[in-house]
Each structure stands twice: as C-alpha cells, then as structure tokens.
Short mmCIF file of C-alpha atoms in Angstrom, two decimals:
data_model
loop_
_atom_site.label_atom_id
_atom_site.label_comp_id
_atom_site.label_asym_id
_atom_site.label_seq_id
_atom_site.Cartn_x
_atom_site.Cartn_y
_atom_site.Cartn_z
CA UNK A 126 0.00 0.07 0.07
CA UNK A 127 1.22 3.50 -0.86
CA UNK A 128 1.44 6.25 1.79
CA UNK A 129 -1.20 8.88 1.54
CA UNK A 130 0.37 12.19 0.42
CA UNK A 131 -0.99 15.28 2.28
CA UNK A 132 -1.15 18.22 0.00
CA UNK A 133 -0.95 21.40 1.95
CA UNK A 134 -1.85 24.82 0.50
CA UNK A 135 0.53 27.83 0.66
CA UNK A 136 -1.32 30.72 2.56
CA UNK A 137 -1.70 33.71 0.23
CA UNK A 138 -3.17 37.19 0.05
CA UNK A 139 -5.11 38.82 -2.78
CA UNK A 140 -2.04 41.10 -3.54
CA UNK A 141 1.67 41.42 -2.83
CA UNK A 142 2.37 41.85 0.89
CA UNK A 143 5.75 43.59 0.36
CA UNK A 144 6.95 46.25 -1.96
CA UNK A 145 10.37 45.81 -3.63
CA UNK A 146 11.88 48.25 -1.08
CA UNK A 147 10.55 46.26 1.87
CA UNK A 148 7.50 48.26 2.89
CA UNK A 149 4.29 46.37 3.86
CA UNK A 150 0.82 46.61 2.60
CA UNK A 151 -1.44 46.35 5.67
CA UNK A 152 -4.57 45.11 3.77
CA UNK A 153 -2.66 42.27 2.22
CA UNK A 154 -0.65 41.40 5.32
CA UNK A 155 -3.92 41.22 7.30
CA UNK A 156 -5.37 38.81 4.63
CA UNK A 157 -2.20 36.71 4.66
CA UNK A 158 -2.20 36.34 8.42
CA UNK A 159 -5.82 35.25 8.32
CA UNK A 160 -5.01 32.83 5.50
CA UNK A 161 -2.24 31.31 7.78
CA UNK A 162 -4.71 30.87 10.61
CA UNK A 163 -7.30 29.25 8.32
CA UNK A 164 -4.74 26.95 6.59
CA UNK A 165 -3.42 25.90 10.08
CA UNK A 166 -7.06 24.77 10.85
CA UNK A 167 -7.15 22.85 7.53
CA UNK A 168 -3.87 21.17 8.23
CA UNK A 169 -5.00 20.08 11.77
CA UNK A 170 -8.11 18.56 10.22
CA UNK A 171 -6.06 16.85 7.42
CA UNK A 172 -3.65 15.30 9.88
CA UNK A 173 -5.66 14.64 13.00
CA UNK A 174 -9.35 15.17 12.07
CA UNK A 175 -9.18 17.85 14.72
CA UNK A 176 -11.76 20.65 14.40
CA UNK A 177 -9.99 23.80 15.64
CA UNK A 178 -11.31 26.94 13.90
CA UNK A 179 -8.54 29.64 14.07
CA UNK A 180 -8.93 33.16 12.81
CA UNK A 181 -6.06 35.64 12.59
CA UNK A 182 -5.03 39.11 11.44
CA UNK A 183 -2.67 41.99 12.32
CA UNK A 184 -1.85 43.04 15.71
CA UNK A 185 -0.38 46.49 16.78
CA UNK A 186 -2.01 49.04 14.63
CA UNK A 187 0.64 49.44 11.88
CA UNK A 188 -2.25 50.35 9.51
CA UNK A 189 -2.51 53.80 11.16
CA UNK A 190 1.01 54.65 9.96
CA UNK A 191 0.34 54.10 6.20
CA UNK A 192 -0.55 55.96 3.06
CA UNK A 193 -4.02 55.97 1.55
CA UNK A 194 -3.51 52.54 0.03
CA UNK A 195 -2.37 50.89 3.21
CA UNK A 196 1.38 50.86 2.42
CA UNK A 197 3.69 51.56 5.47
CA UNK A 198 5.67 54.63 4.98
CA UNK A 199 8.85 53.07 6.21
CA UNK A 200 10.25 49.58 6.25
CA UNK A 201 8.76 47.41 8.97
CA UNK A 202 11.25 45.06 10.58
CA UNK A 203 8.89 43.46 13.14
CA UNK A 204 5.55 42.14 12.20
CA UNK A 205 2.82 41.18 14.73
CA UNK A 206 -0.26 38.99 14.47
CA UNK A 207 -3.22 38.19 16.60
CA UNK A 208 -4.78 34.64 16.46
CA UNK A 209 -8.00 33.49 18.14
CA UNK A 210 -8.09 29.90 19.25
CA UNK A 211 -11.42 28.33 20.24
CA UNK A 212 -12.03 27.05 23.75
CA UNK A 213 -12.28 23.44 22.96
CA UNK A 214 -11.56 20.66 25.52
CA UNK A 215 -8.80 19.10 23.47
CA UNK A 216 -6.69 22.25 23.81
CA UNK A 217 -6.73 22.07 27.58
CA UNK A 218 -4.10 19.45 27.09
CA UNK A 219 -0.72 21.20 26.53
CA UNK A 220 0.58 18.61 24.17
CA UNK A 221 -2.47 19.20 21.84
CA UNK A 222 -1.94 22.97 22.08
CA UNK A 223 1.76 22.41 21.16
CA UNK A 224 0.60 20.64 18.02
CA UNK A 225 -1.39 23.83 17.07
CA UNK A 226 1.70 26.00 17.62
CA UNK A 227 3.89 23.68 15.54
CA UNK A 228 1.36 23.50 12.59
CA UNK A 229 0.89 27.19 12.76
CA UNK A 230 4.60 27.87 12.61
CA UNK A 231 4.93 25.67 9.55
CA UNK A 232 2.04 27.47 7.74
CA UNK A 233 3.52 30.82 8.73
CA UNK A 234 6.96 29.93 7.25
CA UNK A 235 5.24 28.65 4.10
CA UNK A 236 3.32 31.95 3.74
CA UNK A 237 6.35 34.22 3.90
CA UNK A 238 8.88 32.08 1.95
CA UNK A 239 7.66 33.51 -1.45
CA UNK A 240 8.85 36.92 -0.18
CA UNK A 241 12.36 35.71 0.50
CA UNK A 242 11.75 35.51 4.24
CA UNK A 243 13.08 32.38 5.86
CA UNK A 244 11.22 31.97 9.11
CA UNK A 245 12.70 29.46 11.67
CA UNK A 246 13.57 29.00 15.27
CA UNK A 247 10.00 28.90 16.39
CA UNK A 248 9.65 29.64 20.09
CA UNK A 249 6.31 29.64 21.91
CA UNK A 250 4.85 29.43 25.45
CA UNK A 251 5.49 32.94 26.87
CA UNK A 252 2.46 34.48 28.60
CA UNK A 253 1.55 38.10 27.67
CA UNK A 254 1.40 40.65 30.50
CA UNK A 255 -2.12 41.80 31.63
CA UNK A 256 -3.80 38.90 29.84
CA UNK A 257 -6.33 36.59 31.50
CA UNK A 258 -4.72 35.01 34.57
CA UNK A 259 -6.41 31.57 34.04
CA UNK A 260 -6.06 31.49 30.21
CA UNK A 261 -3.21 33.97 29.28
CA UNK A 262 -2.50 35.10 25.75
CA UNK A 263 0.48 33.01 24.59
CA UNK A 264 3.02 34.26 22.14
CA UNK A 265 4.85 32.61 19.35
CA UNK A 266 7.94 34.07 17.73
CA UNK A 267 9.90 33.21 14.60
CA UNK A 268 13.07 34.85 13.26
CA UNK A 269 14.02 35.47 9.58
CA UNK A 270 17.36 33.80 8.74
CA UNK A 271 17.49 36.00 5.66
CA UNK A 272 17.40 39.20 7.74
CA UNK A 273 14.72 40.86 5.53
CA UNK A 274 12.77 41.34 8.62
CA UNK A 275 13.75 40.78 12.29
CA UNK A 276 10.93 38.55 13.34
CA UNK A 277 7.25 37.78 13.39
CA UNK A 278 5.47 37.64 16.74
CA UNK A 279 1.98 36.12 17.03
CA UNK A 280 -0.33 36.34 20.02
CA UNK A 281 -2.73 33.43 20.65
CA UNK A 282 -5.86 34.50 22.49
CA UNK A 283 -7.86 31.64 23.95
CA UNK A 284 -11.43 32.23 22.70
CA UNK A 285 -12.92 32.21 19.24
CA UNK A 286 -13.84 35.65 17.81
CA UNK A 287 -13.77 37.58 14.57
CA UNK A 288 -10.46 39.40 14.11
CA UNK A 289 -12.08 42.75 14.66
CA UNK A 290 -13.60 41.78 18.10
CA UNK A 291 -10.31 40.18 19.29
CA UNK A 292 -8.53 43.31 18.27
CA UNK A 293 -10.90 45.59 20.21
CA UNK A 294 -10.63 43.29 23.23
CA UNK A 295 -6.85 43.72 22.96
CA UNK A 296 -7.15 47.52 23.29
CA UNK A 297 -8.59 47.05 26.73
CA UNK A 298 -5.56 44.93 27.67
CA UNK A 299 -3.11 47.52 26.24
CA UNK A 300 -1.45 49.19 29.16
CA UNK A 301 0.87 52.05 28.78
CA UNK A 302 3.60 51.25 31.46
CA UNK A 303 7.04 49.70 31.18
CA UNK A 304 7.42 50.18 27.45
CA UNK A 305 10.16 52.09 25.40
CA UNK A 306 9.14 55.58 24.69
CA UNK A 307 8.80 54.98 20.88
CA UNK A 308 6.25 52.20 21.60
CA UNK A 309 4.37 54.28 24.07
CA UNK A 310 3.92 57.06 21.37
CA UNK A 311 2.80 54.51 18.82
CA UNK A 312 0.22 53.17 21.25
CA UNK A 313 -1.03 56.74 21.88
CA UNK A 314 -1.71 57.09 18.13
CA UNK A 315 -3.14 53.43 17.75
CA UNK A 316 -5.56 53.81 20.66
CA UNK A 317 -6.68 57.27 19.52
CA UNK A 318 -7.62 56.04 16.00
CA UNK A 319 -9.17 52.72 17.16
CA UNK A 320 -11.31 54.35 19.76
CA UNK A 321 -12.01 57.54 17.79
CA UNK A 322 -15.83 57.06 17.23
CA UNK A 323 -16.37 56.86 20.99
CA UNK A 324 -13.96 59.41 22.31
CA UNK A 325 -15.36 62.65 23.92
CA UNK A 326 -15.03 65.93 22.17
CA UNK A 327 -12.74 67.06 24.93
CA UNK A 328 -10.38 64.11 24.38
CA UNK A 329 -10.49 64.68 20.56
CA UNK A 330 -9.63 68.40 21.04
CA UNK A 331 -6.73 67.60 23.18
CA UNK A 332 -5.48 64.45 21.64
CA UNK A 333 -6.27 65.00 17.91
CA UNK A 334 -3.61 67.57 17.12
CA UNK A 335 -0.89 65.79 19.14
CA UNK A 336 -1.65 62.44 17.53
CA UNK A 337 -1.26 64.00 14.08
CA UNK A 338 2.11 65.53 15.17
CA UNK A 339 3.34 62.20 16.42
CA UNK A 340 2.34 60.58 13.12
CA UNK A 341 3.98 63.23 11.04
CA UNK A 342 7.21 62.98 12.88
CA UNK A 343 7.30 59.27 12.67
CA UNK A 344 6.77 59.56 8.91
CA UNK A 345 9.76 61.82 8.83
CA UNK A 346 11.86 59.36 10.78
CA UNK A 347 11.82 60.63 14.36
CA UNK A 348 14.69 59.33 16.46
CA UNK A 349 15.36 62.14 18.97
CA UNK A 350 14.71 60.81 22.51
CA UNK A 351 14.31 64.30 23.89
CA UNK A 352 11.57 65.10 21.36
CA UNK A 353 9.84 61.74 21.89
CA UNK A 354 9.81 62.37 25.71
CA UNK A 355 8.43 65.85 25.24
CA UNK A 356 5.59 64.51 23.11
CA UNK A 357 4.93 61.77 25.58
CA UNK A 358 4.90 64.34 28.49
CA UNK A 359 2.20 66.29 26.48
CA UNK A 360 0.01 63.24 26.15
CA UNK A 361 0.20 62.70 29.96
CA UNK A 362 -0.43 66.42 30.55
CA UNK A 363 -3.72 66.29 28.63
CA UNK A 364 -4.56 62.94 30.28
CA UNK A 365 -5.10 61.19 27.01
CA UNK A 366 -4.95 57.65 28.52
CA UNK A 367 -7.82 58.62 30.83
CA UNK A 368 -9.73 59.85 27.92
CA UNK A 369 -9.26 56.50 26.28
CA UNK A 370 -10.41 54.64 29.37
CA UNK A 371 -13.45 56.89 29.84
CA UNK A 372 -14.50 56.13 26.27
CA UNK A 373 -15.00 52.41 26.94
CA UNK A 374 -15.30 52.01 30.77
CA UNK A 375 -19.08 52.50 30.95
CA UNK A 376 -19.94 49.93 28.28
CA UNK A 377 -18.00 47.19 30.13
CA UNK A 378 -19.20 48.34 33.47
CA UNK A 379 -22.80 47.94 32.53
CA UNK A 380 -22.03 44.29 31.93
CA UNK A 381 -20.20 44.05 35.27
CA UNK A 382 -16.61 44.21 34.16
CA UNK A 383 -13.84 46.61 35.42
CA UNK A 384 -11.35 47.40 32.50
CA UNK A 385 -8.60 48.01 34.97
CA UNK A 386 -8.89 44.38 36.07
CA UNK A 387 -8.96 42.64 32.75
CA UNK A 388 -6.69 39.84 33.99
CA UNK A 389 -9.37 38.68 36.49
CA UNK A 390 -12.29 38.52 34.09
CA UNK A 391 -13.85 34.95 33.60
CA UNK A 392 -12.31 33.01 30.69
CA UNK A 393 -15.52 33.15 28.61
CA UNK A 394 -15.08 36.90 28.43
CA UNK A 395 -11.78 36.69 26.61
CA UNK A 396 -12.30 38.46 23.19
CA UNK A 397 -15.78 39.52 24.11
CA UNK A 398 -16.69 43.18 23.67
CA UNK A 399 -20.06 44.68 24.61
CA UNK A 400 -22.49 44.96 21.70
CA UNK A 401 -22.86 48.71 22.32
CA UNK A 402 -19.09 49.18 21.64
CA UNK A 403 -18.93 46.82 18.72
CA UNK A 404 -21.68 48.70 16.91
CA UNK A 405 -19.69 51.88 17.11
CA UNK A 406 -16.14 50.54 16.61
CA UNK A 407 -16.27 47.58 14.31
CA UNK A 408 -17.68 49.36 11.18
CA UNK A 409 -14.88 52.12 11.75
CA UNK A 410 -12.24 49.31 11.81
CA UNK A 411 -13.55 47.55 8.76
CA UNK A 412 -13.94 50.88 6.97
CA UNK A 413 -10.19 51.41 7.13
CA UNK A 414 -9.44 48.31 5.30
CA UNK A 415 -12.35 48.80 2.84
CA UNK A 416 -10.90 52.26 1.94
CA UNK A 417 -7.46 50.71 1.26
CA UNK A 418 -9.22 48.08 -0.99
CA UNK A 419 -11.11 50.86 -2.92
CA UNK A 420 -7.98 53.00 -3.24
CA UNK A 421 -5.77 50.08 -4.51
CA UNK A 422 -8.47 49.15 -7.03
CA UNK A 423 -8.61 52.78 -8.26
CA UNK A 424 -4.84 53.00 -8.48
CA UNK A 425 -4.76 49.80 -10.54
CA UNK A 426 -7.40 51.04 -12.85
CA UNK A 427 -5.55 54.30 -13.31
CA UNK A 428 -2.30 52.43 -14.03
CA UNK A 429 -3.98 50.15 -16.69
CA UNK A 430 -5.52 53.16 -18.38
CA UNK A 431 -2.14 54.91 -18.55
CA UNK A 432 -0.55 51.82 -20.02
CA UNK A 433 -3.17 51.71 -22.83
CA UNK A 434 -2.54 55.30 -23.84
#
C-alpha cells in the first residue's frame, strides 16, 4: 500500500504583501495572516481530524502609519499577528496545544517564503502581561534567517472571535507602562484612532492635534529621544490615557466588568466586547481596510488606463 500524500496549500493574500523596497501593505498582510490561521485549521483537520477553527489578522495598529493605499511609509522590521483559538476541551491538554503551535509555525513559514523571508527557530509558550490569569495570551515568535525582517510575533488569544472583536478586546488589555518611549507614542496614536468614534469631544480636542504631530514626525523618521519624551509628556499632561479609558469604561461596567482588572475576568469573556461598543467601533475598523481596498483598485485602474495610452 502506498502512503497517503498530504497536500498542503500555501497561505496567500489577494495582492503582494511587500513592496520591492521592503515596505508592507497592511490590507494584504492582514489577509495573509488570516490565511495562515485558516490553513493551520485545515492542516490540523487533514492530519488529526481535529476541528480547531482559528482566525487571525494584524496586531499592533501598523495600519495607522500608512498611506491611503495601506502601504507603510517606512520599512517594517517586526511584524505582529493576533490569532483567536477556540475554547475546545482538546486544547486544555498542553501537548495538543503544542501541535497547534507547531502546525501554525509551519504554515507561517510557508506563507512568507515566497517573499524571501526564511522563518525558523519557532519559540512559543510565553504568557503576555495583563492577559487573562487563568487562560493567558500565549506568544509565538519566529526569526528570519535572511534578515529581510527581524521577526514575526504572534499572540494566541484563547477564545474564538472575529479578528475585529479580538483586536478591540486587546485595546482594553493595552497598558501604557514599562514600554520603550517609541512604543508608548505608537500606542497613543493606535488607541486614539481605534477608539475615535467613542472618544469625547474634549479628548479629541486635546489628543487629535498631538496624535497628528506624532504621526507626521514618525513619517519623517523621528529618532530624537528628547523630542519623543516631550511628546509623551504632553500626552500625559492632557490625560489622554484617561480619555481612552473613559470612552470604553461604561460599556464594560454595564456588563459588570472593570477594565482596569481585565486579568481577572472569567475566561468566557476573553475576546468579548459589549455589543454597544462593537456597533460603534467595528464598522470604523472595517472601513479602514475597505478604503485601502477601494484605493488600491482605483490606483490599478488608473495604471492600466495609462498603459493603454
């Protein structure tokens, strides 16, 4: 009897993820990361008949530092992904969860190989700070042997959810302490844009101009530690972080949850966001990627028309 050949698919996106000069398209990268999650599910079923429905996408808000088609303005050396893992009994066994990580790491390497990125040295198992105490978010990291990027870091959050909902849940977990100043400034921008539809007019008036300044300076290649500290101090002076907390606190409180104690919430609340917040924030999040899609389509049409002339 011949052995059965398992034919795996290579995860892909609907367009090229990287430009020739190494910049990233956020729309296509988001698609590719979701494709990796779905292909991992398919491989788990092919090999083990295990039904583990994974979803994935970008983590970290890089799409707020892009042009109108979703291309990052600078080369991104570190890529981040968010993966939702369903709460199924089989995954309460660490050995089974390790199989998920292993299959995911193989699918991830396959997805990035066509771009000349050689992902290897997969490491997983580290818990993320401020995540659920009983079911913490677990990270997986892989390094690029070809040095086109530094690494890809993926965060596995233990509850099935759409990417948008999982991402909004992560904004609750995003704390501002203990990070390098550059990342604190990026988080100030990311949280502002993610929560914009629910921010008070006062927070918008204080934070809007500052956020635009930070973005402009990042686009110009800000490296001055003194300048970064000054911008960060301004954010604290106008109490931006409290404005962000205020924007979402009430919605969670109505359901009996304190956003400052997210680590202690019950495990069935991981990746769960109140319907009232989802209504206001998910269309806004989806709209960003839809705009990129529309703008890319328009740019392609324009390019084709020019070539015909």
